[in-house]
PDB file of C-alpha atoms in Angstrom:
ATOM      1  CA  UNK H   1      48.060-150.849   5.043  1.00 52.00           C
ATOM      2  CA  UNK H   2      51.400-150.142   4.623  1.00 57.00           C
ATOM      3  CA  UNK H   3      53.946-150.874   7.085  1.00 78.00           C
ATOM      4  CA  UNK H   4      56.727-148.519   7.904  1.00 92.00           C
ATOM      5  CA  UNK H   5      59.325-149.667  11.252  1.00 95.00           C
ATOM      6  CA  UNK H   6      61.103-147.025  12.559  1.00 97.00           C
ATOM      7  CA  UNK H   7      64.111-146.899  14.915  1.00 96.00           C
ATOM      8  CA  UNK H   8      65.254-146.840  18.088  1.00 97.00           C
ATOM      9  CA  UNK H   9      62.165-146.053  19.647  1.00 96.00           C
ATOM     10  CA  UNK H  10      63.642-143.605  21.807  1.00 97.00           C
ATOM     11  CA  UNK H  11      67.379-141.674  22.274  1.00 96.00           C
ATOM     12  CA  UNK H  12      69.141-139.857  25.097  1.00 97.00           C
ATOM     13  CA  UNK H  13      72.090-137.841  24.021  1.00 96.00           C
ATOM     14  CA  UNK H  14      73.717-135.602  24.792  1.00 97.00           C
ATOM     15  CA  UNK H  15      74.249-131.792  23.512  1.00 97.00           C
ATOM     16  CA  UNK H  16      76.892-131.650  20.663  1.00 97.00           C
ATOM     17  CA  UNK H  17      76.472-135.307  19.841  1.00 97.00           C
ATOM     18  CA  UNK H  18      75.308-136.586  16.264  1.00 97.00           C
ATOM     19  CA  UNK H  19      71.873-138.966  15.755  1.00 97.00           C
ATOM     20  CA  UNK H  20      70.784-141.164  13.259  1.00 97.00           C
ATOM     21  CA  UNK H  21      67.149-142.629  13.000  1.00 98.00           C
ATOM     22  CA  UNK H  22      65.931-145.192  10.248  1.00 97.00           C
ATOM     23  CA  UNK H  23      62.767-146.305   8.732  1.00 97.00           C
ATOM     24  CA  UNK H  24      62.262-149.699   6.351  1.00 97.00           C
ATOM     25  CA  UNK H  25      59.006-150.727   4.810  1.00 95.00           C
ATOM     26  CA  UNK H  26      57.767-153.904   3.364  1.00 91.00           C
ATOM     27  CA  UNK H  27      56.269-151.789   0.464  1.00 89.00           C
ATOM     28  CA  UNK H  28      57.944-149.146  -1.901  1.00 90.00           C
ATOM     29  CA  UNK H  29      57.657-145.566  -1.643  1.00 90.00           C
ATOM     30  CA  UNK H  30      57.359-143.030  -3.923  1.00 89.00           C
ATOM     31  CA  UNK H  31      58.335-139.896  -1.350  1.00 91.00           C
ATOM     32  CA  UNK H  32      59.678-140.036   1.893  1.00 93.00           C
ATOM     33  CA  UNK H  33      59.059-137.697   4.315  1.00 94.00           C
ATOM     34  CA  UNK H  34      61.020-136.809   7.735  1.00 97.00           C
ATOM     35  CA  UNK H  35      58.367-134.810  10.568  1.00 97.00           C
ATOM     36  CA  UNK H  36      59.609-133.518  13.976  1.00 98.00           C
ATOM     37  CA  UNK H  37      56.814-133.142  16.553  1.00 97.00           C
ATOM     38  CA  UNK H  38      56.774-130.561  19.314  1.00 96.00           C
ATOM     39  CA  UNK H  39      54.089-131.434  22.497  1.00 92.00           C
ATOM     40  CA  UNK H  40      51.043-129.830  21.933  1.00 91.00           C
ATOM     41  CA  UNK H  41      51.701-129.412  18.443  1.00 95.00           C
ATOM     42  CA  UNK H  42      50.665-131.106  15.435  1.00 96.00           C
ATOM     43  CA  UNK H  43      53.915-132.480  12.884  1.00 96.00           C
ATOM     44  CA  UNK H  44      55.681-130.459  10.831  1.00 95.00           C
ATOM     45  CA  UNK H  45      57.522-130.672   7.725  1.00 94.00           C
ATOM     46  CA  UNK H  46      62.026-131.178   7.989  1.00 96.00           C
ATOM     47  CA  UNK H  47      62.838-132.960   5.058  1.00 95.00           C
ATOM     48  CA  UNK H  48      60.768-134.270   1.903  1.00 93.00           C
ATOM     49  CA  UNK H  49      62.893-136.873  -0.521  1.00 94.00           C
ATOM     50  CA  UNK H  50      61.346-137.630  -4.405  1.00 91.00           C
ATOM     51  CA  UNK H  51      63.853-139.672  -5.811  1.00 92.00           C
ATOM     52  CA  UNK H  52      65.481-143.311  -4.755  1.00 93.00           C
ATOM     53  CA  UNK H  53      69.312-142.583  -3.310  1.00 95.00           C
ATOM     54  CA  UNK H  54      68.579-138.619  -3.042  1.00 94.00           C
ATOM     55  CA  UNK H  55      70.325-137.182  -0.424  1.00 96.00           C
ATOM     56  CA  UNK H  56      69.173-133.724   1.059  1.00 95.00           C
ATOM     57  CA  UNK H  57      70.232-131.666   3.651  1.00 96.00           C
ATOM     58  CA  UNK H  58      68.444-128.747   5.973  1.00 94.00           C
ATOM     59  CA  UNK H  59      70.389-127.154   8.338  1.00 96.00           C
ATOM     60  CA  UNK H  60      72.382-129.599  10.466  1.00 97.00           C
ATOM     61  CA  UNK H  61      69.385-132.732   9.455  1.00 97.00           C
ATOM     62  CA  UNK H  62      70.577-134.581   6.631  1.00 98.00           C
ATOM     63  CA  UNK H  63      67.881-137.513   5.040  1.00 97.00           C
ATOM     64  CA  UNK H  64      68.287-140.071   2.353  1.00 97.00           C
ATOM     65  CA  UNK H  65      66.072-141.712   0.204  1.00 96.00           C
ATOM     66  CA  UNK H  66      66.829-145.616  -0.430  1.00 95.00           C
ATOM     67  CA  UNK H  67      67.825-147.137  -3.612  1.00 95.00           C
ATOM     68  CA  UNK H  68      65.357-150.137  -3.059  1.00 93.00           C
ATOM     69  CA  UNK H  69      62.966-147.260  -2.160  1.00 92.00           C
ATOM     70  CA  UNK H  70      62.075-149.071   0.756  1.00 94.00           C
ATOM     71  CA  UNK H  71      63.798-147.423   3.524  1.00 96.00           C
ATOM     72  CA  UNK H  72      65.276-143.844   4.540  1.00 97.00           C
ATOM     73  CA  UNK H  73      67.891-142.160   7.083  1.00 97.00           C
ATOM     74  CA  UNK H  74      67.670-138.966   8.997  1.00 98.00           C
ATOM     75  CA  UNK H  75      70.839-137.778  10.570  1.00 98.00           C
ATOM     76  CA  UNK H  76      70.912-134.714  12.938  1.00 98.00           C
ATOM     77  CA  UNK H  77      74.485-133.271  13.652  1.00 97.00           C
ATOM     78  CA  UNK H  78      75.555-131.713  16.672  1.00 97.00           C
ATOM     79  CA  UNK H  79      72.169-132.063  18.474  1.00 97.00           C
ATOM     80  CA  UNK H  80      70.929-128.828  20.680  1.00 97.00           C
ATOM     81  CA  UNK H  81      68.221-128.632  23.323  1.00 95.00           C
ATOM     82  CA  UNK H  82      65.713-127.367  20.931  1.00 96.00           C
ATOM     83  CA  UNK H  83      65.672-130.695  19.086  1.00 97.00           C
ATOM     84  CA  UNK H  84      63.835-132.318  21.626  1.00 97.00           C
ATOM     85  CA  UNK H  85      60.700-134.277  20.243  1.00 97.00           C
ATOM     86  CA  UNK H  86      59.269-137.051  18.273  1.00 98.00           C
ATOM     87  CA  UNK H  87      60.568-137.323  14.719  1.00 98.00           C
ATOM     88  CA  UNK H  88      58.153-139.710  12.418  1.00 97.00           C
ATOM     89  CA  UNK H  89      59.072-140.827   9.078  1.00 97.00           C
ATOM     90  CA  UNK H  90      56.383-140.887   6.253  1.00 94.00           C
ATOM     91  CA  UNK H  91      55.705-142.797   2.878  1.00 91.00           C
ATOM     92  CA  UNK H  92      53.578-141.713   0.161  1.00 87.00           C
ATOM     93  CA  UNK H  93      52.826-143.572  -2.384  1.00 78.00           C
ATOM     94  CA  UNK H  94      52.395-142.458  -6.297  1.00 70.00           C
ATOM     95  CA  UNK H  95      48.980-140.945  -5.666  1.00 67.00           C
ATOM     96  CA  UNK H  96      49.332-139.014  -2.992  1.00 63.00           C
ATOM     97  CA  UNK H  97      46.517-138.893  -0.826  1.00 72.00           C
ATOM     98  CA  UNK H  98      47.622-141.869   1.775  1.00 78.00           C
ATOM     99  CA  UNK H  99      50.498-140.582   3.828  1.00 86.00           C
ATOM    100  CA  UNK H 100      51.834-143.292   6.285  1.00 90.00           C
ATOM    101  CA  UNK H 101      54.014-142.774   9.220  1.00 94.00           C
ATOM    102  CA  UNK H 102      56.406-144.676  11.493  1.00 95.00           C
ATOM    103  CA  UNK H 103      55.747-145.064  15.070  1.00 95.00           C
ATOM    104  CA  UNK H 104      58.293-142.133  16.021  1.00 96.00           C
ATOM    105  CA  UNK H 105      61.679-141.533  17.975  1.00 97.00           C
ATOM    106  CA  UNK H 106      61.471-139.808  20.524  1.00 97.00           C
ATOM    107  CA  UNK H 107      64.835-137.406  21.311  1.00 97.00           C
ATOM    108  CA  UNK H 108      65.955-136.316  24.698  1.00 97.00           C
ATOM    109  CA  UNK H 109      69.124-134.266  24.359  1.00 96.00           C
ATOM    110  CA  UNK H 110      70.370-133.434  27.874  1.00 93.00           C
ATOM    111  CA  UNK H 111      72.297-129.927  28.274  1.00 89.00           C
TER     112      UNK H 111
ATOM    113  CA  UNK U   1      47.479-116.477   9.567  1.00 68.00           C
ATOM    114  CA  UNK U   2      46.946-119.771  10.851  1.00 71.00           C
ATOM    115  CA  UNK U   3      47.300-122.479   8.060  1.00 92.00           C
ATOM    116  CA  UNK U   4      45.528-125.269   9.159  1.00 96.00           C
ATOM    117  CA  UNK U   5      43.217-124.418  12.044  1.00 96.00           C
ATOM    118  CA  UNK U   6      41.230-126.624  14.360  1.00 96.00           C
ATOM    119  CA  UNK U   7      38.498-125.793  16.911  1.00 97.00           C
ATOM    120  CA  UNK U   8      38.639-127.101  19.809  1.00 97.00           C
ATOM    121  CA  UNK U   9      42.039-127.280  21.135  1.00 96.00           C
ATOM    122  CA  UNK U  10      40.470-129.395  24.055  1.00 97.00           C
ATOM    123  CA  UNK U  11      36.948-131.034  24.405  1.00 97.00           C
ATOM    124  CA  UNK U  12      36.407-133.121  27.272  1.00 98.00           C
ATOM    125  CA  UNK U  13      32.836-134.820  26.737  1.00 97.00           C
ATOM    126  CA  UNK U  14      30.926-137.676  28.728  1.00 97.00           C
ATOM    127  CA  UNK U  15      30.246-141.168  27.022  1.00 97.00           C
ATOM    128  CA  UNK U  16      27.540-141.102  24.913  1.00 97.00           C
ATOM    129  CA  UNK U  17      27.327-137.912  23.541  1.00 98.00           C
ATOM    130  CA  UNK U  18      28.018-136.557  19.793  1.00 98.00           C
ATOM    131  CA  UNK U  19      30.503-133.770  19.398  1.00 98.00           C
ATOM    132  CA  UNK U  20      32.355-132.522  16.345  1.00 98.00           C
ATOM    133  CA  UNK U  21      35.773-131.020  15.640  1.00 98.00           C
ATOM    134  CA  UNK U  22      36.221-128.110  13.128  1.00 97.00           C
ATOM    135  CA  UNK U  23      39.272-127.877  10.843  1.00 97.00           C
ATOM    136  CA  UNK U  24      40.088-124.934   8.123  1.00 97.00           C
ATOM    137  CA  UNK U  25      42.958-124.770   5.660  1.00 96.00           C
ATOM    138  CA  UNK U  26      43.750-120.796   4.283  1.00 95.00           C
ATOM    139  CA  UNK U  27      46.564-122.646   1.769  1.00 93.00           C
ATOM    140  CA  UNK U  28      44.399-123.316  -1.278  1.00 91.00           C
ATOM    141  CA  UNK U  29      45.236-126.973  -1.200  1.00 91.00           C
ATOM    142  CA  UNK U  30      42.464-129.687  -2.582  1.00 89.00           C
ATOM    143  CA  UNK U  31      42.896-132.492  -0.295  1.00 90.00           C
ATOM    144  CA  UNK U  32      42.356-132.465   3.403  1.00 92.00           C
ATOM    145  CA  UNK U  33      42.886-135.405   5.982  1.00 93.00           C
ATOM    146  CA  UNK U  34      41.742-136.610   9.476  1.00 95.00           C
ATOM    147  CA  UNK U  35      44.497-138.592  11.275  1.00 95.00           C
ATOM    148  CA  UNK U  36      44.332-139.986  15.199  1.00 95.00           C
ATOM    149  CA  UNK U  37      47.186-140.462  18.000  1.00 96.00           C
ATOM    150  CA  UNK U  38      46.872-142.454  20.560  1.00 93.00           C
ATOM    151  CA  UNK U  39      48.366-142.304  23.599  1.00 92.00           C
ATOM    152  CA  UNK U  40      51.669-144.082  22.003  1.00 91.00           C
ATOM    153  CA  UNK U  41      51.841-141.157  19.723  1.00 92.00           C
ATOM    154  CA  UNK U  42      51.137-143.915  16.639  1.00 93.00           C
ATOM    155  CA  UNK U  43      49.920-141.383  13.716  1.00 94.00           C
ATOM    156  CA  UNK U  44      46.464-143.634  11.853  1.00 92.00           C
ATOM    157  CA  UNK U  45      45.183-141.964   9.117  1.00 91.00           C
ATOM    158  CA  UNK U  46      41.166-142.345   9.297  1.00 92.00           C
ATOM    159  CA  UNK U  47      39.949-140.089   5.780  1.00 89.00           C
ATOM    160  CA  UNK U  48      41.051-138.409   3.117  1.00 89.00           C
ATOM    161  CA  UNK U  49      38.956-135.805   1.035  1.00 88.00           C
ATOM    162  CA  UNK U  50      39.832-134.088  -2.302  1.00 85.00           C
ATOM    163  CA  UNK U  51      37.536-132.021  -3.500  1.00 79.00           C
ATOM    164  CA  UNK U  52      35.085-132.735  -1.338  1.00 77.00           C
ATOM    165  CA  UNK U  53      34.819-135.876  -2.598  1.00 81.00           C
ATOM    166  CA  UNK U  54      35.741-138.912   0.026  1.00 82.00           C
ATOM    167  CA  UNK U  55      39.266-140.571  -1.040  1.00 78.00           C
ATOM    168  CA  UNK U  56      39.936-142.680   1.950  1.00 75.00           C
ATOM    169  CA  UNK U  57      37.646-144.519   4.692  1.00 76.00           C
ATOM    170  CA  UNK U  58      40.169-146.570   6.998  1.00 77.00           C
ATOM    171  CA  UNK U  59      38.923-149.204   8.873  1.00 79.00           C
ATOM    172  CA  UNK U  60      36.880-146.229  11.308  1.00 89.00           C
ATOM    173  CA  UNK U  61      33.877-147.145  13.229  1.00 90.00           C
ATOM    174  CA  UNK U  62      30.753-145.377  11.231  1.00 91.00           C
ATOM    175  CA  UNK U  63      30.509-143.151  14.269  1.00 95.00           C
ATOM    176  CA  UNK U  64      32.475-141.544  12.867  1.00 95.00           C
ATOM    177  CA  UNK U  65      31.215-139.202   9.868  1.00 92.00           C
ATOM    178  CA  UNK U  66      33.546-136.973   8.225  1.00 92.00           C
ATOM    179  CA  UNK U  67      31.771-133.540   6.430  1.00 92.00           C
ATOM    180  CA  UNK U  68      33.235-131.329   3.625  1.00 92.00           C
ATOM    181  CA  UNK U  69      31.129-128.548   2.559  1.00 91.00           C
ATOM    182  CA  UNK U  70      33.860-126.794   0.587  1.00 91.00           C
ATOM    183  CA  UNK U  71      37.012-127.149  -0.132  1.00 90.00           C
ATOM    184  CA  UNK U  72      38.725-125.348   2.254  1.00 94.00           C
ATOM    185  CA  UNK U  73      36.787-127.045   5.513  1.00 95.00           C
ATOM    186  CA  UNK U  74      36.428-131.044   6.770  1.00 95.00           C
ATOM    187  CA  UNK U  75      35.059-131.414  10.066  1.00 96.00           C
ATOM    188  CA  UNK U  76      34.437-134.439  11.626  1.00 96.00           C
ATOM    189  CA  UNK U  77      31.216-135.469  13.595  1.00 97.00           C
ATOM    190  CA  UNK U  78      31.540-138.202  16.667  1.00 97.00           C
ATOM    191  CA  UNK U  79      28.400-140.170  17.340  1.00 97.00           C
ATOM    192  CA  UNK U  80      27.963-141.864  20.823  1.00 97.00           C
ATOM    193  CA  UNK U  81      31.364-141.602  22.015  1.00 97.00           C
ATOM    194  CA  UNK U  82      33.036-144.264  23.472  1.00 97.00           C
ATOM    195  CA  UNK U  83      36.269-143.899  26.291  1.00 96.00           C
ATOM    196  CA  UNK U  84      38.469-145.533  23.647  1.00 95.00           C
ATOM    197  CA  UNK U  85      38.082-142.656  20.966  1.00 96.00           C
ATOM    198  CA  UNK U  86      40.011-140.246  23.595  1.00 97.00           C
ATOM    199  CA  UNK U  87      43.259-139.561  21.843  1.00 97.00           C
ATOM    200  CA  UNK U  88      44.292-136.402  19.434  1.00 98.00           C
ATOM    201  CA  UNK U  89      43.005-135.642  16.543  1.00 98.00           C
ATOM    202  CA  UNK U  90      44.564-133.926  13.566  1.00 97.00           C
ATOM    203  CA  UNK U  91      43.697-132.489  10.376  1.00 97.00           C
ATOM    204  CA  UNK U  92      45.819-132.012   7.526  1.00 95.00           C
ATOM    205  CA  UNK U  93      45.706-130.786   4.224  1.00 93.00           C
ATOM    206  CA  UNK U  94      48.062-131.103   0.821  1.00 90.00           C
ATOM    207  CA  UNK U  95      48.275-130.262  -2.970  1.00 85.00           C
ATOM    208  CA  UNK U  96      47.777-133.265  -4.660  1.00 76.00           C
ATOM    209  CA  UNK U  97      49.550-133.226  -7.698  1.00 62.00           C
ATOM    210  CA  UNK U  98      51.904-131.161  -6.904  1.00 52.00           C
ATOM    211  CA  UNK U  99      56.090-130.850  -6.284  1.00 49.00           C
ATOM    212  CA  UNK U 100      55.361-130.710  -2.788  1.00 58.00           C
ATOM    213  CA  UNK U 101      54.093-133.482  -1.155  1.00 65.00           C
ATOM    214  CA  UNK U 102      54.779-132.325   1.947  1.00 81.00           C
ATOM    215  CA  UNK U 103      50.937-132.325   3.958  1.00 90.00           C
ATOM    216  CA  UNK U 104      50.214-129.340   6.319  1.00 93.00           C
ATOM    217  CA  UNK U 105      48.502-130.351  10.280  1.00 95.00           C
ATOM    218  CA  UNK U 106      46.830-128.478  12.428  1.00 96.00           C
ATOM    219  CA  UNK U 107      47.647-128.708  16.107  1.00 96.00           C
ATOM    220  CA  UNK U 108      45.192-131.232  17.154  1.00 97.00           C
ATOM    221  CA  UNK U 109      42.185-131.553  18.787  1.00 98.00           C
ATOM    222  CA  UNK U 110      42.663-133.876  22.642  1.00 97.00           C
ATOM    223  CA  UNK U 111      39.893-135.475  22.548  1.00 98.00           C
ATOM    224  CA  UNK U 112      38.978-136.791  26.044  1.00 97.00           C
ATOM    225  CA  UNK U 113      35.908-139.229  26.886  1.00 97.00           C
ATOM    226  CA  UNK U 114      34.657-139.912  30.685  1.00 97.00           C
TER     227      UNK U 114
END
């Protein structure tokens, strides 16, 4: 299947600082798709990008959508305690029915 | 309301035994997934239904049987467990078609085999 490398594998920051993560693939996407996961929880939805070179924003997370539609960027600004927990990225292809996700980062934001 | 449910939270079984995991979706969506973590929180999708009809069949031992009697329920049936098929287990479920692509889980299902 599909390949998707996502990175770093893990961040310590601290409160008030900014983060990036990244995810590349071998294979083009037609959505990307940013997921935060809490423990005990199942993912859940941040950002969802349709178009090559869109960028969106939610709140303080920002995301982009590649122009090769291979690869996409979530930023968080000003990080808080609450944003503690694994963010995946996801590719879906044209039909929809094969999500695939990235490994994870995992976010420690100290107080 | 609970979109996506899934019963049990927690089933801790010996090896050897057959158990199943429930999942419901209240969203109206047609497509409903089963996807496993492992311990390094890797997400592997396993099926896909839509409509009740089978979409996707990863590479998942045939001990595994997924079941969708409408189109609102998939459970999943585990034959002879084995240790390694501890991990979590979620279920998801999208509109396929749709300007959303966004898929729904459930909290999971920890799975644990002794």
């Amino acid at each position: 299947g599909q390949q998707l490398n996502q990175s770093p594998q893990s961040m310590f920051i601290q409160e008030g600082e900014d983060v990036s993560m990244n995810c590349t693939s071998s294979s083009i996407f037609n959505t990307w798709l940013w997921y935060k996961q809490e423990p005990g929880e199942g993912p859940v939805l941040l950002i969802a990008l349709y178009k090559a070179g869109e960028l969106t924003s939610n709140g303080r997370l920002t995301a982009q959508f590649g122009i090769t539609r291979k690869d996409s960027f979530l930023n968080i600004s000003a990080s808080i305690p609450s944003d503690v927990g694994i963010y995946f990225c996801a590719g879906l292809r044209y039909n929809n029915n094969d999500m695939r996700f990235g490994a994870g980062t995992r976010l420690t934001v100290k107080p | 309301d609970t979109a996506v449910s899934q019963t049990p939270k927690y089933l801790v079984t010996q090896m050897g035994n057959d158990k199943s995991i429930k999942c419901e979706q209240n969203l109206g969506h047609d497509t409903m997934y089963w996807y496993k973590q492992d311990s390094k929180k890797f997400l592997k999708i396993m099926f896909s239904y839509n409509n009740k009809e089978l979409i996707i069949n990863e590479t998942v031992p045939n001990r595994f049987s997924p079941k969708s009697p409408d189109k609102a329920h998939l459970n999943l049936h585990i034959n002879s467990l084995e240790l390694g098929d501890s991990a979590v287990y979620f279920c998801a479920s999208s509109l396929s078609g749709g300007a959303n692509y966004g898929y729904t889980f459930g909290s999971g299902t920890r799975l644990t085999v002794v």
